[in-house]
Amino acid sequence: MIPTKGYAAQTPETDLAPWNFERREVGPHDIQIEIQYCGVCHSDLHQIKNDWFPGVFPMVPGHEIVGRITKVGDHVKKFKTGDLAGVGCMVDSCQVCDNCKDGLEQYCQEGSTQTYNSIGRDGVPTYGGYSNTIVVREEFVLHISDKLPLAATAPLLCAGITTYSPLRFWKVGKGHKLAVLGLGGLGHMAVKFGVAFGAEVTVLSTSPSKKDAAMALGAHKFVVTSDPAQVKAVTGSFDFILDTVSAEHDMDLYLSLLRTSGTMICVGVPSRPYSIQPFSLLGGRKSVGGSGIGGIPETQEMLDFCAKHNIVSDIEMIDIKDITASYKRMEKGDVRYRFVIDMKTL
Ligand code: NAP
Ligand code: ZN
């Protein structure tokens, strides 16, 4: 077994603290990565708080992992020791169902194995990227370009693919008016991709102070959602809204901003069910859809797109001992726009 250092929550009530554990030895199809940076996703906070379902504790969060490969198994073909590599939200799936065969491992019909807060197919709990090393089967490891700043690449593994995938699926681009609801980790990546795909992008935000930064990200318009006059001005105007909000919010209000036949794409995961008035949908033939992360082939496509177009996340680098304080700031929407842990501080 491989002795591993990490930060874990022992229960949903306790703060993260140093914790030593073991990872499996590198098997013939496995890759071991020395983790250099790990992004901090709002899903980490939801899961250590048991917001969605009872979690597997102790919990080592972290699914925006980048680092360098230190060991590869005998049968590994696509990677070698010394390569940069990334790991996102999944570390395994059945590999044989229709969805896995289609490169949609996140929708594996047996259920994909999450990078943490999951029981692996070997029966052992999975532990995430707030740690110094990880062992992952080759199929779930991504190639990372050395052309981009590595720390700012980490958030692409979740925030990046989670926004890239639905924008591609719904073919959002030239001629479309896209609204991004919530300017956090996911939201700021959605702005960058929406602009790169040619859409007119409006940010819908509860935070007036984010306006200048939103425009600097490439957004064309910024709407403060607490200002009725600003909201009225965009009512009935968007083809798509990408909803990245992590907390309860007024779906009827936001649906009213879609034009006829418009689509609301939900990627945020509040802990309570949405409430939607039927008239908000049928008055204007509106659709509500959802999307979960992205499959491995599309994640690689997104990383390659980012390397080609020089797209990374805007980050605030943190020391791992400041993780609890950073969660508190993230809960208040106070991060520009993704915390990334420098794993040297572990
Ligand atoms: P984040 O950085 O905290 O951003 C969320 C943003 O939502 C905030 O910055 C804030 O933006 C806005 N917001 C917060 N509370 C709000 C409220 N009550 N009403 C309206 N807006 C509010 O979080 P994140 O890491 O981007 O994650 C966002 C959500 O996506 C989380 O629920 C996370 O679990 C989920 N997620 C889903 C997937 C997936 O596969 N679908 C993958 C990753 C994450 P403003 O200040 O601009 O209002
Ligand atoms: Zn995430």
Tab-separated table of C-alpha atoms and ligand atoms in Angstrom:
chain	number	residue	atom	x	y	z
A	1	MET	CA	0.000	0.000	0.000
A	2	ILE	CA	1.086	3.598	-0.606
A	3	PRO	CA	1.180	5.860	2.474
A	4	THR	CA	-0.669	9.077	1.600
A	5	LYS	CA	-1.050	12.468	3.274
A	6	GLY	CA	-4.279	14.386	2.927
A	7	TYR	CA	-6.849	16.675	4.477
A	8	ALA	CA	-10.097	15.030	5.559
A	9	ALA	CA	-13.393	15.800	7.244
A	10	GLN	CA	-13.925	13.065	9.826
A	11	THR	CA	-17.670	13.844	10.098
A	12	PRO	CA	-20.050	16.364	8.436
A	13	GLU	CA	-19.698	18.516	11.544
A	14	THR	CA	-15.890	18.721	11.689
A	15	ASP	CA	-13.554	20.990	9.766
A	16	LEU	CA	-10.992	19.481	7.411
A	17	ALA	CA	-7.720	18.528	9.118
A	18	PRO	CA	-4.568	16.550	8.268
A	19	TRP	CA	-5.186	12.792	7.891
A	20	ASN	CA	-2.919	9.966	6.798
A	21	PHE	CA	-4.313	7.057	4.806
A	22	GLU	CA	-3.242	4.476	2.215
A	23	ARG	CA	-3.803	4.121	-1.508
A	24	ARG	CA	-3.641	0.859	-3.451
A	25	GLU	CA	-0.398	-0.210	-5.080
A	26	VAL	CA	-0.067	0.721	-8.762
A	27	GLY	CA	-1.686	-2.149	-10.708
A	28	PRO	CA	-0.867	-3.076	-14.328
A	29	HIS	CA	-3.448	-0.594	-15.706
A	30	ASP	CA	-2.924	2.119	-13.065
A	31	ILE	CA	-1.141	5.439	-12.989
A	32	GLN	CA	0.236	7.174	-9.896
A	33	ILE	CA	0.263	10.961	-9.901
A	34	GLU	CA	2.064	13.307	-7.558
A	35	ILE	CA	-0.600	15.966	-7.035
A	36	GLN	CA	0.645	19.524	-7.476
A	37	TYR	CA	-2.618	21.488	-7.455
A	38	CYS	CA	-6.243	20.752	-6.657
A	39	GLY	CA	-9.180	23.076	-7.321
A	40	VAL	CA	-11.870	23.714	-4.704
A	41	CYS	CA	-15.354	23.057	-6.096
A	42	HIS	CA	-18.601	24.005	-4.384
A	43	SER	CA	-19.452	20.285	-4.661
A	44	ASP	CA	-16.658	19.632	-2.129
A	45	LEU	CA	-18.469	21.814	0.372
A	46	HIS	CA	-21.917	20.320	-0.433
A	47	GLN	CA	-20.538	16.828	0.106
A	48	ILE	CA	-18.655	17.362	3.356
A	49	LYS	CA	-21.854	18.962	4.708
A	50	ASN	CA	-24.021	15.996	3.536
A	51	ASP	CA	-26.111	18.495	1.528
A	52	TRP	CA	-27.146	15.879	-1.052
A	53	PHE	CA	-26.957	12.458	0.658
A	54	PRO	CA	-25.120	10.823	3.564
A	55	GLY	CA	-21.445	10.770	2.599
A	56	VAL	CA	-18.583	8.315	3.113
A	57	PHE	CA	-16.436	9.549	6.024
A	58	PRO	CA	-13.598	10.276	6.614
A	59	MET	CA	-13.894	12.309	3.388
A	60	VAL	CA	-10.900	13.667	1.451
A	61	PRO	CA	-12.521	16.025	-1.116
A	62	GLY	CA	-11.023	17.269	-4.367
A	63	HIS	CA	-11.791	16.430	-8.011
A	64	GLU	CA	-9.851	19.046	-9.937
A	65	ILE	CA	-6.476	17.333	-9.796
A	66	VAL	CA	-3.299	18.069	-11.755
A	67	GLY	CA	0.242	16.846	-11.231
A	68	ARG	CA	3.022	14.731	-12.613
A	69	ILE	CA	3.058	10.984	-13.173
A	70	THR	CA	5.483	9.169	-10.877
A	71	LYS	CA	4.691	5.560	-11.800
A	72	VAL	CA	2.785	3.657	-14.486
A	73	GLY	CA	1.649	0.015	-14.521
A	74	ASP	CA	3.121	-2.475	-17.001
A	75	HIS	CA	0.080	-2.339	-19.306
A	76	VAL	CA	-0.331	1.443	-19.411
A	77	LYS	CA	-0.084	2.616	-23.010
A	78	LYS	CA	-0.946	6.298	-23.259
A	79	PHE	CA	1.127	7.815	-20.441
A	80	LYS	CA	4.675	7.631	-19.118
A	81	THR	CA	6.489	8.641	-15.965
A	82	GLY	CA	7.142	12.392	-15.911
A	83	ASP	CA	4.059	13.352	-17.975
A	84	LEU	CA	1.656	16.010	-16.702
A	85	ALA	CA	-1.734	14.472	-15.962
A	86	GLY	CA	-5.162	15.372	-14.651
A	87	VAL	CA	-8.029	13.616	-12.895
A	88	GLY	CA	-11.568	14.976	-12.664
A	89	CYS	CA	-14.720	13.819	-10.914
A	90	MET	CA	-14.622	10.123	-11.878
A	91	VAL	CA	-12.059	7.369	-11.404
A	92	ASP	CA	-13.941	4.335	-12.725
A	93	SER	CA	-17.042	3.033	-14.508
A	94	CYS	CA	-18.197	-0.322	-15.913
A	95	GLN	CA	-16.657	0.450	-19.353
A	96	VAL	CA	-19.103	-1.896	-21.146
A	97	CYS	CA	-22.585	-0.323	-20.967
A	98	ASP	CA	-23.941	1.730	-23.876
A	99	ASN	CA	-23.150	5.028	-22.154
A	100	CYS	CA	-19.564	4.035	-21.318
A	101	LYS	CA	-19.060	2.843	-24.894
A	102	ASP	CA	-20.358	6.220	-26.100
A	103	GLY	CA	-17.817	8.050	-23.919
A	104	LEU	CA	-20.498	9.115	-21.462
A	105	GLU	CA	-18.935	7.399	-18.447
A	106	GLN	CA	-20.561	9.959	-16.143
A	107	TYR	CA	-23.888	8.328	-17.028
A	108	CYS	CA	-22.574	4.732	-16.652
A	109	GLN	CA	-25.628	2.518	-16.266
A	110	GLU	CA	-23.991	0.781	-13.284
A	111	GLY	CA	-23.034	4.156	-11.823
A	112	SER	CA	-19.625	5.758	-12.249
A	113	THR	CA	-17.189	5.738	-9.332
A	114	GLN	CA	-16.598	9.255	-8.072
A	115	THR	CA	-13.091	10.470	-7.246
A	116	TYR	CA	-14.087	10.774	-3.575
A	117	ASN	CA	-17.151	10.083	-1.446
A	118	SER	CA	-17.711	6.853	-3.376
A	119	ILE	CA	-17.055	3.159	-2.812
A	120	GLY	CA	-14.697	1.893	-5.519
A	121	ARG	CA	-15.348	-1.256	-7.517
A	122	ASP	CA	-12.776	-2.937	-5.222
A	123	GLY	CA	-15.034	-2.141	-2.226
A	124	VAL	CA	-12.628	0.484	-0.856
A	125	PRO	CA	-13.745	4.124	-0.317
A	126	THR	CA	-12.297	6.629	-2.760
A	127	TYR	CA	-10.329	9.634	-1.512
A	128	GLY	CA	-9.866	12.799	-3.554
A	129	GLY	CA	-7.276	15.354	-4.496
A	130	TYR	CA	-6.681	17.238	-1.245
A	131	SER	CA	-3.735	14.846	-0.887
A	132	ASN	CA	-0.186	14.364	-2.087
A	133	THR	CA	-0.712	11.426	-4.447
A	134	ILE	CA	-3.440	9.416	-6.193
A	135	VAL	CA	-3.633	6.088	-8.053
A	136	VAL	CA	-6.127	5.952	-10.945
A	137	ARG	CA	-6.794	3.512	-13.776
A	138	GLU	CA	-5.449	4.760	-17.080
A	139	GLU	CA	-8.847	5.277	-18.731
A	140	PHE	CA	-9.694	8.056	-16.249
A	141	VAL	CA	-6.446	10.017	-16.527
A	142	LEU	CA	-6.305	13.068	-18.836
A	143	HIS	CA	-3.392	14.537	-20.769
A	144	ILE	CA	-2.512	18.062	-19.615
A	145	SER	CA	-0.717	20.510	-21.897
A	146	ASP	CA	2.524	22.081	-20.698
A	147	LYS	CA	1.557	25.255	-22.629
A	148	LEU	CA	-0.868	26.459	-19.946
A	149	PRO	CA	-0.140	27.530	-16.349
A	150	LEU	CA	-0.665	24.298	-14.435
A	151	ALA	CA	-2.476	25.604	-11.336
A	152	ALA	CA	-5.039	27.474	-13.455
A	153	THR	CA	-5.628	24.303	-15.481
A	154	ALA	CA	-6.829	22.297	-12.453
A	155	PRO	CA	-10.380	23.781	-12.402
A	156	LEU	CA	-10.895	22.720	-16.020
A	157	LEU	CA	-11.244	19.138	-14.736
A	158	CYS	CA	-14.633	19.938	-13.181
A	159	ALA	CA	-15.747	23.566	-13.643
A	160	GLY	CA	-14.414	23.491	-17.200
A	161	ILE	CA	-15.981	20.287	-18.464
A	162	THR	CA	-19.266	20.850	-16.577
A	163	THR	CA	-19.870	24.047	-18.538
A	164	TYR	CA	-18.208	23.044	-21.836
A	165	SER	CA	-20.264	19.853	-22.198
A	166	PRO	CA	-23.808	21.332	-22.083
A	167	LEU	CA	-22.838	24.302	-24.257
A	168	ARG	CA	-21.588	21.808	-26.873
A	169	PHE	CA	-24.576	19.448	-26.457
A	170	TRP	CA	-27.096	22.268	-26.981
A	171	LYS	CA	-24.860	23.712	-29.749
A	172	VAL	CA	-24.733	27.137	-28.158
A	173	GLY	CA	-22.842	29.560	-30.369
A	174	LYS	CA	-23.113	32.303	-32.979
A	175	GLY	CA	-26.521	33.959	-33.103
A	176	HIS	CA	-27.490	32.769	-29.606
A	177	LYS	CA	-28.061	34.886	-26.554
A	178	LEU	CA	-26.669	32.953	-23.605
A	179	ALA	CA	-27.171	33.979	-19.981
A	180	VAL	CA	-24.874	32.574	-17.330
A	181	LEU	CA	-26.618	32.523	-13.966
A	182	GLY	CA	-24.142	32.823	-11.060
A	183	LEU	CA	-20.582	34.024	-11.562
A	184	GLY	CA	-18.547	31.544	-9.525
A	185	GLY	CA	-16.200	28.718	-10.468
A	186	LEU	CA	-18.535	27.159	-13.039
A	187	GLY	CA	-20.066	30.465	-14.134
A	188	HIS	CA	-16.801	32.155	-15.057
A	189	MET	CA	-15.781	29.161	-17.186
A	190	ALA	CA	-19.208	29.237	-18.867
A	191	VAL	CA	-18.606	32.881	-19.784
A	192	LYS	CA	-15.228	32.040	-21.329
A	193	PHE	CA	-16.616	29.099	-23.327
A	194	GLY	CA	-19.783	30.958	-24.363
A	195	VAL	CA	-17.661	33.815	-25.724
A	196	ALA	CA	-15.237	31.383	-27.413
A	197	PHE	CA	-18.180	29.624	-29.127
A	198	GLY	CA	-19.476	32.953	-30.476
A	199	ALA	CA	-22.567	33.519	-28.313
A	200	GLU	CA	-23.630	36.885	-26.910
A	201	VAL	CA	-23.081	36.307	-23.193
A	202	THR	CA	-24.903	38.033	-20.332
A	203	VAL	CA	-24.037	37.375	-16.703
A	204	LEU	CA	-26.968	37.244	-14.278
A	205	SER	CA	-25.528	37.875	-10.827
A	206	THR	CA	-26.549	38.708	-7.275
A	207	SER	CA	-23.209	40.533	-6.817
A	208	PRO	CA	-23.004	44.057	-8.345
A	209	SER	CA	-19.296	44.128	-7.428
A	210	LYS	CA	-18.543	41.428	-10.029
A	211	LYS	CA	-19.540	43.589	-13.027
A	212	ASP	CA	-16.087	44.813	-14.082
A	213	ALA	CA	-14.574	41.378	-13.681
A	214	ALA	CA	-17.398	39.813	-15.705
A	215	MET	CA	-16.774	42.216	-18.592
A	216	ALA	CA	-13.042	41.489	-18.345
A	217	LEU	CA	-13.867	37.786	-18.757
A	218	GLY	CA	-15.484	38.677	-22.074
A	219	ALA	CA	-19.168	38.967	-21.070
A	220	HIS	CA	-21.151	41.380	-23.232
A	221	LYS	CA	-23.716	42.369	-20.590
A	222	PHE	CA	-24.121	42.176	-16.820
A	223	VAL	CA	-27.461	42.110	-15.025
A	224	VAL	CA	-27.858	42.517	-11.254
A	225	THR	CA	-30.746	40.186	-10.493
A	226	SER	CA	-31.877	42.110	-7.404
A	227	ASP	CA	-32.586	45.206	-9.560
A	228	PRO	CA	-36.124	44.886	-11.053
A	229	ALA	CA	-35.414	47.444	-13.809
A	230	GLN	CA	-32.341	45.533	-15.023
A	231	VAL	CA	-34.254	42.247	-14.894
A	232	LYS	CA	-37.206	43.715	-16.800
A	233	ALA	CA	-34.889	44.913	-19.548
A	234	VAL	CA	-33.830	41.306	-20.317
A	235	THR	CA	-37.183	39.547	-19.791
A	236	GLY	CA	-38.011	37.164	-22.653
A	237	SER	CA	-34.625	37.656	-24.306
A	238	PHE	CA	-32.347	34.617	-23.852
A	239	ASP	CA	-32.135	31.480	-25.996
A	240	PHE	CA	-30.327	29.651	-23.184
A	241	ILE	CA	-29.669	30.155	-19.498
A	242	LEU	CA	-26.889	28.084	-17.947
A	243	ASP	CA	-27.841	27.901	-14.269
A	244	THR	CA	-24.778	27.364	-12.042
A	245	VAL	CA	-26.349	28.442	-8.758
A	246	SER	CA	-25.464	26.369	-5.701
A	247	ALA	CA	-28.343	27.506	-3.443
A	248	GLU	CA	-32.129	27.778	-3.674
A	249	HIS	CA	-33.308	30.420	-6.141
A	250	ASP	CA	-36.455	31.621	-7.891
A	251	MET	CA	-36.727	29.430	-11.002
A	252	ASP	CA	-39.933	31.132	-12.196
A	253	LEU	CA	-38.178	34.491	-12.267
A	254	TYR	CA	-35.260	33.145	-14.312
A	255	LEU	CA	-37.500	31.144	-16.670
A	256	SER	CA	-39.290	34.410	-17.486
A	257	LEU	CA	-36.025	35.699	-18.938
A	258	LEU	CA	-36.044	33.010	-21.669
A	259	ARG	CA	-37.524	33.810	-25.053
A	260	THR	CA	-40.182	31.549	-26.593
A	261	SER	CA	-38.824	27.974	-26.937
A	262	GLY	CA	-35.789	28.865	-24.805
A	263	THR	CA	-33.929	26.356	-22.653
A	264	MET	CA	-32.753	26.529	-19.066
A	265	ILE	CA	-29.771	24.218	-18.536
A	266	CYS	CA	-29.250	23.294	-14.886
A	267	VAL	CA	-25.773	22.380	-13.697
A	268	GLY	CA	-25.901	23.823	-10.167
A	269	VAL	CA	-26.998	21.388	-7.460
A	270	PRO	CA	-28.869	23.105	-4.605
A	271	SER	CA	-29.699	20.783	-1.726
A	272	ARG	CA	-33.490	21.207	-2.107
A	273	PRO	CA	-35.688	20.338	-5.140
A	274	TYR	CA	-36.532	23.104	-7.598
A	275	SER	CA	-39.981	24.639	-7.457
A	276	ILE	CA	-41.415	25.570	-10.880
A	277	GLN	CA	-44.886	26.863	-11.752
A	278	PRO	CA	-46.220	24.909	-14.767
A	279	PHE	CA	-47.167	28.210	-16.432
A	280	SER	CA	-43.497	29.249	-16.376
A	281	LEU	CA	-42.857	26.398	-18.837
A	282	LEU	CA	-45.974	26.195	-20.979
A	283	GLY	CA	-46.296	29.946	-21.442
A	284	GLY	CA	-43.609	30.123	-24.138
A	285	ARG	CA	-42.870	26.389	-24.679
A	286	LYS	CA	-39.801	26.478	-22.449
A	287	SER	CA	-37.531	23.553	-21.571
A	288	VAL	CA	-35.523	22.729	-18.488
A	289	GLY	CA	-32.604	20.321	-18.887
A	290	GLY	CA	-29.638	19.228	-16.841
A	291	SER	CA	-26.095	18.067	-17.430
A	292	GLY	CA	-23.532	16.258	-15.280
A	293	ILE	CA	-19.807	16.911	-15.751
A	294	GLY	CA	-18.728	15.272	-19.046
A	295	GLY	CA	-17.299	11.987	-20.304
A	296	ILE	CA	-13.592	11.261	-20.621
A	297	PRO	CA	-13.292	11.811	-24.418
A	298	GLU	CA	-15.099	15.145	-24.176
A	299	THR	CA	-12.996	16.164	-21.152
A	300	GLN	CA	-9.853	15.573	-23.236
A	301	GLU	CA	-11.435	17.501	-26.137
A	302	MET	CA	-12.142	20.410	-23.753
A	303	LEU	CA	-8.574	20.371	-22.375
A	304	ASP	CA	-7.179	20.386	-25.917
A	305	PHE	CA	-9.562	23.216	-26.887
A	306	CYS	CA	-8.344	25.214	-23.870
A	307	ALA	CA	-4.682	24.606	-24.766
A	308	LYS	CA	-5.352	25.736	-28.348
A	309	HIS	CA	-7.337	28.832	-27.359
A	310	ASN	CA	-5.323	29.704	-24.250
A	311	ILE	CA	-8.255	29.290	-21.854
A	312	VAL	CA	-7.666	28.643	-18.150
A	313	SER	CA	-9.497	29.400	-14.927
A	314	ASP	CA	-9.022	32.644	-12.986
A	315	ILE	CA	-7.717	31.411	-9.661
A	316	GLU	CA	-6.812	32.384	-6.125
A	317	MET	CA	-4.057	30.087	-4.900
A	318	ILE	CA	-4.440	29.001	-1.273
A	319	ASP	CA	-2.495	27.202	1.391
A	320	ILE	CA	-4.270	24.009	2.451
A	321	LYS	CA	-4.489	25.163	6.052
A	322	ASP	CA	-6.797	27.968	4.850
A	323	ILE	CA	-9.341	25.569	3.340
A	324	THR	CA	-12.081	26.159	5.944
A	325	ALA	CA	-11.782	29.940	5.628
A	326	SER	CA	-11.921	29.548	1.836
A	327	TYR	CA	-15.131	27.474	2.068
A	328	LYS	CA	-16.672	30.287	4.133
A	329	ARG	CA	-15.769	32.789	1.432
A	330	MET	CA	-17.078	30.500	-1.330
A	331	GLU	CA	-20.384	30.157	0.508
A	332	LYS	CA	-20.729	33.946	0.324
A	333	GLY	CA	-19.929	33.975	-3.411
A	334	ASP	CA	-16.629	35.695	-2.556
A	335	VAL	CA	-14.053	34.040	-4.817
A	336	ARG	CA	-12.531	35.299	-8.069
A	337	TYR	CA	-13.258	32.676	-9.389
A	338	ARG	CA	-11.766	29.437	-8.165
A	339	PHE	CA	-9.640	28.584	-5.164
A	340	VAL	CA	-6.799	26.222	-6.016
A	341	ILE	CA	-4.773	24.502	-3.304
A	342	ASP	CA	-1.003	24.530	-3.726
A	343	MET	CA	-0.257	20.987	-2.615
A	344	LYS	CA	3.301	21.952	-1.609
A	345	THR	CA	1.640	23.417	1.498
A	346	LEU	CA	0.264	20.029	2.589
B	1	NAP	P1	-19.477	28.785	-6.654
B	1	NAP	O1	-18.113	29.079	-7.134
B	1	NAP	O2	-19.799	28.952	-5.214
B	1	NAP	O3	-20.494	29.670	-7.549
B	1	NAP	C1	-21.875	29.692	-7.352
B	1	NAP	C2	-22.379	31.100	-7.665
B	1	NAP	O4	-23.812	31.066	-7.597
B	1	NAP	C3	-21.975	32.161	-6.667
B	1	NAP	O5	-20.713	32.700	-6.930
B	1	NAP	C4	-23.072	33.188	-6.843
B	1	NAP	O6	-22.777	34.007	-7.990
B	1	NAP	C5	-24.294	32.359	-7.220
B	1	NAP	N1	-25.208	32.177	-6.083
B	1	NAP	C6	-24.938	31.631	-4.871
B	1	NAP	N2	-26.047	31.599	-4.108
B	1	NAP	C7	-27.042	32.143	-4.863
B	1	NAP	C8	-28.440	32.364	-4.655
B	1	NAP	N3	-29.046	32.040	-3.495
B	1	NAP	N4	-29.162	32.920	-5.667
B	1	NAP	C9	-28.581	33.242	-6.839
B	1	NAP	N5	-27.263	33.053	-7.074
B	1	NAP	C10	-26.511	32.515	-6.108
B	1	NAP	O7	-19.889	27.271	-6.997
B	1	NAP	P2	-19.394	26.345	-8.209
B	1	NAP	O8	-18.206	25.556	-7.780
B	1	NAP	O9	-19.366	27.139	-9.438
B	1	NAP	O10	-20.591	25.285	-8.261
B	1	NAP	C11	-21.906	25.733	-8.558
B	1	NAP	C12	-22.887	24.589	-8.382
B	1	NAP	O11	-22.646	23.617	-9.412
B	1	NAP	C13	-22.762	23.837	-7.068
B	1	NAP	O12	-24.056	23.486	-6.607
B	1	NAP	C14	-21.994	22.587	-7.454
B	1	NAP	O13	-22.224	21.496	-6.597
B	1	NAP	C15	-22.560	22.324	-8.820
B	1	NAP	N6	-21.749	21.466	-9.702
B	1	NAP	C16	-22.407	20.670	-10.573
B	1	NAP	C17	-21.710	19.873	-11.448
B	1	NAP	C18	-22.436	19.038	-12.448
B	1	NAP	O14	-21.894	18.036	-12.905
B	1	NAP	N7	-23.633	19.417	-12.856
B	1	NAP	C19	-20.310	19.871	-11.426
B	1	NAP	C20	-19.675	20.736	-10.548
B	1	NAP	C21	-20.387	21.525	-9.688
B	1	NAP	P3	-23.147	35.577	-8.032
B	1	NAP	O15	-22.329	36.203	-6.938
B	1	NAP	O16	-22.741	35.970	-9.403
B	1	NAP	O17	-24.622	35.682	-7.815
B	2	ZN	ZN	-16.708	19.967	-9.032
